CSV table of C-alpha atoms and ligand atoms in Angstrom, one decimal:
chain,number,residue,atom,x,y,z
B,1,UNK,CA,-33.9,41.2,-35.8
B,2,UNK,CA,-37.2,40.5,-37.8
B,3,UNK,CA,-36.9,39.2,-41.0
B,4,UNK,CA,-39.0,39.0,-44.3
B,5,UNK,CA,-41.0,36.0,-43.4
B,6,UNK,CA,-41.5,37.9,-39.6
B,7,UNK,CA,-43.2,40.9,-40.5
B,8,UNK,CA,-45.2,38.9,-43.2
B,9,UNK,CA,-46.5,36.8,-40.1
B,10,UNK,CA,-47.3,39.8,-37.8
B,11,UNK,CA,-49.2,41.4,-40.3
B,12,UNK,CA,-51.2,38.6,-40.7
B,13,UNK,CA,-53.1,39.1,-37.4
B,14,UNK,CA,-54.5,42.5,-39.4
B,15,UNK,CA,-54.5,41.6,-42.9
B,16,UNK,CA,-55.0,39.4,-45.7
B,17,UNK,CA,-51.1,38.1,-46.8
B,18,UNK,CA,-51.3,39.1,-50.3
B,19,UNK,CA,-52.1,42.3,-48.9
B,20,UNK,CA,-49.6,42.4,-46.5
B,21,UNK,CA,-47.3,41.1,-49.4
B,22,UNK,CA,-47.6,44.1,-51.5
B,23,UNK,CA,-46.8,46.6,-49.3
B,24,UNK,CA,-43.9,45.1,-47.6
B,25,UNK,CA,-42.8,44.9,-51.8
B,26,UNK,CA,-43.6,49.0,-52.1
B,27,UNK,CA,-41.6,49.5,-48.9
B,28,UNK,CA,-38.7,47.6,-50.4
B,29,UNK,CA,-39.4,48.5,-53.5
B,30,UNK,CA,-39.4,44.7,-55.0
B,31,UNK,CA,-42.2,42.7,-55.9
B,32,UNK,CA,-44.2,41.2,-53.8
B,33,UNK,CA,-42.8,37.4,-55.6
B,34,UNK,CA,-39.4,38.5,-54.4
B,35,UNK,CA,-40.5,38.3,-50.9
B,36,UNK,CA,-41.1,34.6,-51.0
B,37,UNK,CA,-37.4,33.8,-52.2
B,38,UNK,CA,-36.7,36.1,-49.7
B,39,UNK,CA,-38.1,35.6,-46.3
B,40,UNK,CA,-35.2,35.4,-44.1
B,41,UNK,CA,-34.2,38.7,-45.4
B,42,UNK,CA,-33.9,41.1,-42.1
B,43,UNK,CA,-35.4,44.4,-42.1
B,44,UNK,CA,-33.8,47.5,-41.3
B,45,UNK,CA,-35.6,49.9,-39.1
B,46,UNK,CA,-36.9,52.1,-41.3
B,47,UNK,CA,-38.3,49.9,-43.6
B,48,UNK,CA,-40.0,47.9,-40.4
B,49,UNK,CA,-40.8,51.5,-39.1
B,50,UNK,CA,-42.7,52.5,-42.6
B,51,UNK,CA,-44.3,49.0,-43.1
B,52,UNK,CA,-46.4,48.9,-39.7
B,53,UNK,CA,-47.2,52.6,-40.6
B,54,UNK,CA,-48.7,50.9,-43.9
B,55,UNK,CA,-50.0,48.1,-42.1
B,56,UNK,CA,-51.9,50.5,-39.4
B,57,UNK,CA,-53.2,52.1,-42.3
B,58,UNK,CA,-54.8,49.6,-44.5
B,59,UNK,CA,-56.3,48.3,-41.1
B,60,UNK,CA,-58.2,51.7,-40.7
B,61,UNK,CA,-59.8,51.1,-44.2
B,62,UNK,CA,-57.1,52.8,-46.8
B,63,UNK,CA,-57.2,51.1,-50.0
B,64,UNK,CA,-54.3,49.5,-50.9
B,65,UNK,CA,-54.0,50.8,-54.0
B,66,UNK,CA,-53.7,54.5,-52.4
B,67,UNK,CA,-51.2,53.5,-50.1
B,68,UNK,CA,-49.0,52.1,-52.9
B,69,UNK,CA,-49.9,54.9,-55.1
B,70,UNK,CA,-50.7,52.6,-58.5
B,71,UNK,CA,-53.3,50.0,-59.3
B,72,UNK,CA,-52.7,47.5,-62.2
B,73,UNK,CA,-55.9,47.9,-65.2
B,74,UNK,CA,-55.8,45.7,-68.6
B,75,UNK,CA,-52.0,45.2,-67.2
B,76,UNK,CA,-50.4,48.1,-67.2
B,77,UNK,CA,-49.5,50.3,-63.7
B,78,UNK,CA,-51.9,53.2,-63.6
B,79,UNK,CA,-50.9,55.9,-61.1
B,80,UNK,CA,-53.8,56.8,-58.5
B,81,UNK,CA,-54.8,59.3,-55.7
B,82,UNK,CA,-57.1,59.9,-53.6
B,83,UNK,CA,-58.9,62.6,-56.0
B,84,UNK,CA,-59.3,59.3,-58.4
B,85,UNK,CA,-61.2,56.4,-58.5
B,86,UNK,CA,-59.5,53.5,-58.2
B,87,UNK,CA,-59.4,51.1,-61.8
B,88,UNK,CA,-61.2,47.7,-61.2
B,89,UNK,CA,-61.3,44.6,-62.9
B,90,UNK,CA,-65.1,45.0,-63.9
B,91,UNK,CA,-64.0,48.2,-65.8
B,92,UNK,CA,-62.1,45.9,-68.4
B,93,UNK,CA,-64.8,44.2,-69.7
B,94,UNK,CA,-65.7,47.9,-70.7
B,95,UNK,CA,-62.4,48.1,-72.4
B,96,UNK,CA,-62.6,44.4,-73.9
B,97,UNK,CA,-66.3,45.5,-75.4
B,98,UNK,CA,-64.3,48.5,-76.9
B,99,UNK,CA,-61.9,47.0,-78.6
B,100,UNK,CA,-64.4,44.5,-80.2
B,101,UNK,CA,-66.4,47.0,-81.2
B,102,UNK,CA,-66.0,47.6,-85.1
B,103,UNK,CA,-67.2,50.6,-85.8
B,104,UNK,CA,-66.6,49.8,-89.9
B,105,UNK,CA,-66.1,53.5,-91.5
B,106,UNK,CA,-64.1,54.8,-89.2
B,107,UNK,CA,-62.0,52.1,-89.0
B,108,UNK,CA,-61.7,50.4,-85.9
B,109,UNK,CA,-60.7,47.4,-86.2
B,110,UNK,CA,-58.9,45.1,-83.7
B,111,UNK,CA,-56.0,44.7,-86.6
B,112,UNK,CA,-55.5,48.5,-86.5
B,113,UNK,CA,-56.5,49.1,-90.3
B,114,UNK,CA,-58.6,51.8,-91.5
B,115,UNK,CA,-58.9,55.6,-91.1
B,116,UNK,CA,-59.1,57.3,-88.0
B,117,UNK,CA,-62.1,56.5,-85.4
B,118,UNK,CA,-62.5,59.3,-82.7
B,119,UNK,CA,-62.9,58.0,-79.2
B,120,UNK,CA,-64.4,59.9,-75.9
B,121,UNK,CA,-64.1,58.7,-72.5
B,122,UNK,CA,-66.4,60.8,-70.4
B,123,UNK,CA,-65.4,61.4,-66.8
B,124,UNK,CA,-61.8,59.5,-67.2
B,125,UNK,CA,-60.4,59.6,-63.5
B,126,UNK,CA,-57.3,57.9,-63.6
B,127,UNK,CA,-57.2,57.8,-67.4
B,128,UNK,CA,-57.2,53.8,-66.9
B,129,UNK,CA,-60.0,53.3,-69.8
B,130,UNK,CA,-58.8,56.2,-72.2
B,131,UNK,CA,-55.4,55.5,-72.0
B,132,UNK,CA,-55.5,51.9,-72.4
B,133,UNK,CA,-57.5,52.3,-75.7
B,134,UNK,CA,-54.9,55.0,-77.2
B,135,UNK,CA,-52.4,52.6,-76.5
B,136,UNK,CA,-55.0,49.4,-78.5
B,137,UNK,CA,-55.4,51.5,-80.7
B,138,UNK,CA,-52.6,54.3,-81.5
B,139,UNK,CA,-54.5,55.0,-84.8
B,140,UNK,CA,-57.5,56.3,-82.9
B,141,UNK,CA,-57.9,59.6,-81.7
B,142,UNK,CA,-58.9,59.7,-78.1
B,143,UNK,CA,-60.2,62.1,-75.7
B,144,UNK,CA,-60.7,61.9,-72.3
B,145,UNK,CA,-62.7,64.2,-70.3
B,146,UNK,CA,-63.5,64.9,-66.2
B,147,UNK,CA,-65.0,67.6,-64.3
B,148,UNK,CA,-62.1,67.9,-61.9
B,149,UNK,CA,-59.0,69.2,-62.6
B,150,UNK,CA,-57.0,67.1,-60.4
B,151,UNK,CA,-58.4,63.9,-62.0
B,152,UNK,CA,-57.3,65.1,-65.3
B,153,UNK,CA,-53.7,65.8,-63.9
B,154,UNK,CA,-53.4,62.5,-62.6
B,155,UNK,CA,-55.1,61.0,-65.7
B,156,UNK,CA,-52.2,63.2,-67.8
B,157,UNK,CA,-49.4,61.9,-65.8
B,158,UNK,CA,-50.7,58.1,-66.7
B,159,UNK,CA,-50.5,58.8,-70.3
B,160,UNK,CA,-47.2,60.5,-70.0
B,161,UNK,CA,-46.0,58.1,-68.5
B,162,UNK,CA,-47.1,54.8,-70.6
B,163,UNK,CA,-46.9,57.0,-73.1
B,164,UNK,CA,-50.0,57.4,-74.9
B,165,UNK,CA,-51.2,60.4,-76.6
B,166,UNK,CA,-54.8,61.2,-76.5
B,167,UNK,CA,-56.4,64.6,-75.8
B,168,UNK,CA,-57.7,65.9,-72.3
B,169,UNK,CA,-60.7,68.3,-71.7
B,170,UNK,CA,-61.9,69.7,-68.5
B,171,UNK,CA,-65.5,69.5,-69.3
B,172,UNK,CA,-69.2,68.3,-67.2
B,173,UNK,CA,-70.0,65.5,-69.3
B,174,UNK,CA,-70.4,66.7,-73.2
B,175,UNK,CA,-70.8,70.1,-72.2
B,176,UNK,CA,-67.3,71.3,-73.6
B,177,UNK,CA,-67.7,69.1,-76.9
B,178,UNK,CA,-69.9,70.9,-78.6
B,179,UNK,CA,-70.4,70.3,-82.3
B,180,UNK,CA,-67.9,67.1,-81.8
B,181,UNK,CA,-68.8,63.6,-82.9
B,182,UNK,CA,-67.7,60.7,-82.0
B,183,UNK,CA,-67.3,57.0,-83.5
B,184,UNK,CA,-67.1,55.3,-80.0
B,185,UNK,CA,-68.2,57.1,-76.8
B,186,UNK,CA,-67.2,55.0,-73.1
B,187,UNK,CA,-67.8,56.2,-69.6
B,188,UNK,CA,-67.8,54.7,-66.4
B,189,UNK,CA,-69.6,57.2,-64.6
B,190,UNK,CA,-71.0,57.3,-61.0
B,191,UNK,CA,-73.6,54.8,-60.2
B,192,UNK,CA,-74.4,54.3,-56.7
B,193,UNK,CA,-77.3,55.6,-55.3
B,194,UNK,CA,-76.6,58.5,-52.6
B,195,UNK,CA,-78.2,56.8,-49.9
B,196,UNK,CA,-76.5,53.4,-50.6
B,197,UNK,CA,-74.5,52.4,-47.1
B,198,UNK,CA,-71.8,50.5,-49.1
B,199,UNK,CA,-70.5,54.6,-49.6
B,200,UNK,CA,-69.9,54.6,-45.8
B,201,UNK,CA,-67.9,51.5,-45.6
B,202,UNK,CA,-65.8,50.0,-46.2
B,203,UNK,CA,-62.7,50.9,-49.2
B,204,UNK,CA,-65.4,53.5,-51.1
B,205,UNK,CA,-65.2,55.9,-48.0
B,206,UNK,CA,-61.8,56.7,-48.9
B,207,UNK,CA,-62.7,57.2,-52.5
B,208,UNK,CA,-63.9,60.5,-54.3
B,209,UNK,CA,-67.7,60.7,-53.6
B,210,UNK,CA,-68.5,62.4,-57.1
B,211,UNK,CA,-66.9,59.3,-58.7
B,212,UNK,CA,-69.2,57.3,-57.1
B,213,UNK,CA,-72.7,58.5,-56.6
B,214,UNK,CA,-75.6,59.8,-58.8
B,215,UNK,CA,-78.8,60.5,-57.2
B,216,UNK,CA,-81.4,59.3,-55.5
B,217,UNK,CA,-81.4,56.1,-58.0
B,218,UNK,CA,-77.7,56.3,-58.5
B,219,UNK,CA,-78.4,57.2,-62.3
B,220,UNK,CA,-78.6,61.2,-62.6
B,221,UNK,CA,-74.8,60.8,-64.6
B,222,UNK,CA,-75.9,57.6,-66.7
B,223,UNK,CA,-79.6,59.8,-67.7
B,224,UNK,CA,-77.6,62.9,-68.9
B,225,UNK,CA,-74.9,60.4,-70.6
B,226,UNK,CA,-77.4,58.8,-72.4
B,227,UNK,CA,-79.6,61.6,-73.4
B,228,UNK,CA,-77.1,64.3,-74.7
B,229,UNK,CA,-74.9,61.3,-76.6
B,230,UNK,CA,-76.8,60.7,-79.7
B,231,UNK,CA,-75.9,64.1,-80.5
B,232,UNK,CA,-72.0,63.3,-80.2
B,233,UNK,CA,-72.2,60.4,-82.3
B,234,UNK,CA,-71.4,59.7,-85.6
B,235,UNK,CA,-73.6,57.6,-88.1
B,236,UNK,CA,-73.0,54.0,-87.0
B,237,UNK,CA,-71.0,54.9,-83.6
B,238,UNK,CA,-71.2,53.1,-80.8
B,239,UNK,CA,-72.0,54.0,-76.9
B,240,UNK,CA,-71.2,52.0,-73.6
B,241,UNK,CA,-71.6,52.7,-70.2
B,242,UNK,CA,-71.1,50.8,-67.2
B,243,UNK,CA,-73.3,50.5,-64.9
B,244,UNK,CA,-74.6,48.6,-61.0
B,245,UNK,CA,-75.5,45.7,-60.5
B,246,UNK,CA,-79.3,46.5,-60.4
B,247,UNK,CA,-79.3,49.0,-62.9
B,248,UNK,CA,-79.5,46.7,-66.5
B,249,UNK,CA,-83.0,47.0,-67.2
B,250,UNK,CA,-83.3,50.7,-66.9
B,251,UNK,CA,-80.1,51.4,-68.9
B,252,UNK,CA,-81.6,49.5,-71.2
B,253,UNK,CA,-85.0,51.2,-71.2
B,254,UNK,CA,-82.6,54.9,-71.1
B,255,UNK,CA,-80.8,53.7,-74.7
B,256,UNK,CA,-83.9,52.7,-76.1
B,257,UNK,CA,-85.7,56.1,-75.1
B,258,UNK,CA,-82.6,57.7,-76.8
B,259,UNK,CA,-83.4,56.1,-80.2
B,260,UNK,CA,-80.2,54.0,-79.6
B,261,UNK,CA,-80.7,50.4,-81.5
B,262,UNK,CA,-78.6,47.2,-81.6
B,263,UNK,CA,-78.7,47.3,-77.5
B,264,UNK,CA,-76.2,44.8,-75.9
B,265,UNK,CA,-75.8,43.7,-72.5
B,266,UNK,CA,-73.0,42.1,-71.3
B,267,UNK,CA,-72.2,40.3,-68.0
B,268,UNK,CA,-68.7,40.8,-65.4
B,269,UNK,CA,-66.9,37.8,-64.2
B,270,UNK,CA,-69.2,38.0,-61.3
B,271,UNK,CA,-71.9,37.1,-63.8
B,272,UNK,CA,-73.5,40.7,-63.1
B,273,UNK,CA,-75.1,42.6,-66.1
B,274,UNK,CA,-72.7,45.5,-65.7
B,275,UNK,CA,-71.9,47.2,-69.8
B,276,UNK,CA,-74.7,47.9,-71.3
B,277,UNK,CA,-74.4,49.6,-75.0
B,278,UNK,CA,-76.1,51.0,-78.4
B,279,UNK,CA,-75.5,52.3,-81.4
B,280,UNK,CA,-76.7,55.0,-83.4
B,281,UNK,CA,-78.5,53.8,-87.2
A,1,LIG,N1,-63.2,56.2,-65.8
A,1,LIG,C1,-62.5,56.0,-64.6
A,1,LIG,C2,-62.4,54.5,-64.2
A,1,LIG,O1,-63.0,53.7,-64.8
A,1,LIG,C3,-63.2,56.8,-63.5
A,1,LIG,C4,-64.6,56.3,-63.2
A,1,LIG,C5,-65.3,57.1,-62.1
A,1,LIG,O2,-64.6,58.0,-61.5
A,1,LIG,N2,-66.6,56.9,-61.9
A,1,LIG,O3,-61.7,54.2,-63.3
């Protein structure tokens, strides 16, 4: 007989505990707090059966957050997969910056007043950033965009599902959008340079590789983002990107070529330089 508190323990030898925690919670299907109330709980066989499986698992380098099948973002349960990156904390200052951002005629503003602003999230994976701002701002009209078909499924099924309604494109960056405007434009495009070893380690293995790298610099998606976006933006609309850890000064430099103005920078929790924006006079 093994209880709650048992498996927790045996785990430990291969994982962190709060890891451990959450998926012993998705193979009961409680939260992980439950388990604490609950450690002299005993486990059936199946559910030790599935949990080592999970264990095993996240020891060979699955993210948690694929095993589990959802990630929490701006705190809401986003849906993920492996054809998706997974959301991550630094990706909410993006989202905070966005909801400050007052883009006056078109009417964002953070008490919901005003006419209509038109948002574009450019290469949307999971949907985290374009779904939580349709659901800040239901008065906005947003569209999310990817390359890949499968991303935009997933990222469908997110808004279906917290029930947002925004508009999804299959398109390579702007390419599909042409003619359209835009009052706020936000991506979180790939970053990391293509040689970067962190890509062969580590959680980002299991990730989707065009989510995460960009060229030899890591900035062939932030150059095209930044070059074709004046174009899609309206008079006074706003642009932010995220971006690595190294990469500040030459976004800067890339909005600035672009005849951007009002260029902000602004740091993560970790203190790293990691949105970078502009708007257009
Ligand atoms: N916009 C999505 C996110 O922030 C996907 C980003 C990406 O795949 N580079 O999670």
């Amino acid at each position: 007989m093994t209880s709650v508190a048992a498996a927790l323990a045996a785990a430990r030898v291969k994982l962190p505990a709060s890891e451990a925690r959450l998926l012993l919670g998705h193979v009961l299907g409680r939260p992980a707090a439950w388990l604490i109330s609950h450690d002299d709980e005993v486990l059936d066989e199946d559910a030790l059966l599935s949990f080592a499986s999970l264990v095993a698992r996240r020891a060979g380098g699955e993210p948690v957050a694929y095993l589990v099948g959802y990630r929490e973002f701006f705190g809401r349960e986003f849906a993920v997969s492996p054809f998706v990156l997974i959301p991550r904390p630094e990706t909410e200052l993006l989202v905070d910056i966005a909801l400050k951002a007052k883009v006056m005629r078109s009417g964002i503003h953070a008490d919901g007043a005003g006419e209509t602003a038109k948002i574009l999230d450019l290469g949307t994976g999971s949907g985290c950033i374009a779904v939580t701002l349709a659901l800040e701002f239901p008065q906005a009209r947003v569209t999310a965009v990817d390359a890949s078909a499968e991303a935009l499924t997933a990222a469908r099924k997110n808004a279906e599902r917290l029930g947002a309604s925004l508009r999804f494109l299959q398109s390579d960056w702007f390419d599909q959008l042409v003619g359209e405007r835009f009052d706020l434009i936000v991506a979180n495009p790939p970053y990391i340079a293509a040689a970067d070893p962190h890509l062969a380690a580590g959680d980002l293995r299991h990730e989707p590789e065009p989510a995460l790298a960009s060229g030899a610099d890591g900035l062939d998606a932030i150059r095209r983002i930044i070059a074709a976006a004046p174009a899609h933006m309206a008079p006074g609309g706003q642009l932010w990107l995220e971006h690595g850890y190294d990469q500040a000064a030459a976004v800067r430099e890339l909005l600035a070529a672009a005849g951007l103005s009002d260029i902000e920078q602004h740091r993560d929790l970790a203190g790293i330089v990691r949105v970078s924006g502009g708007r257009l006079k």
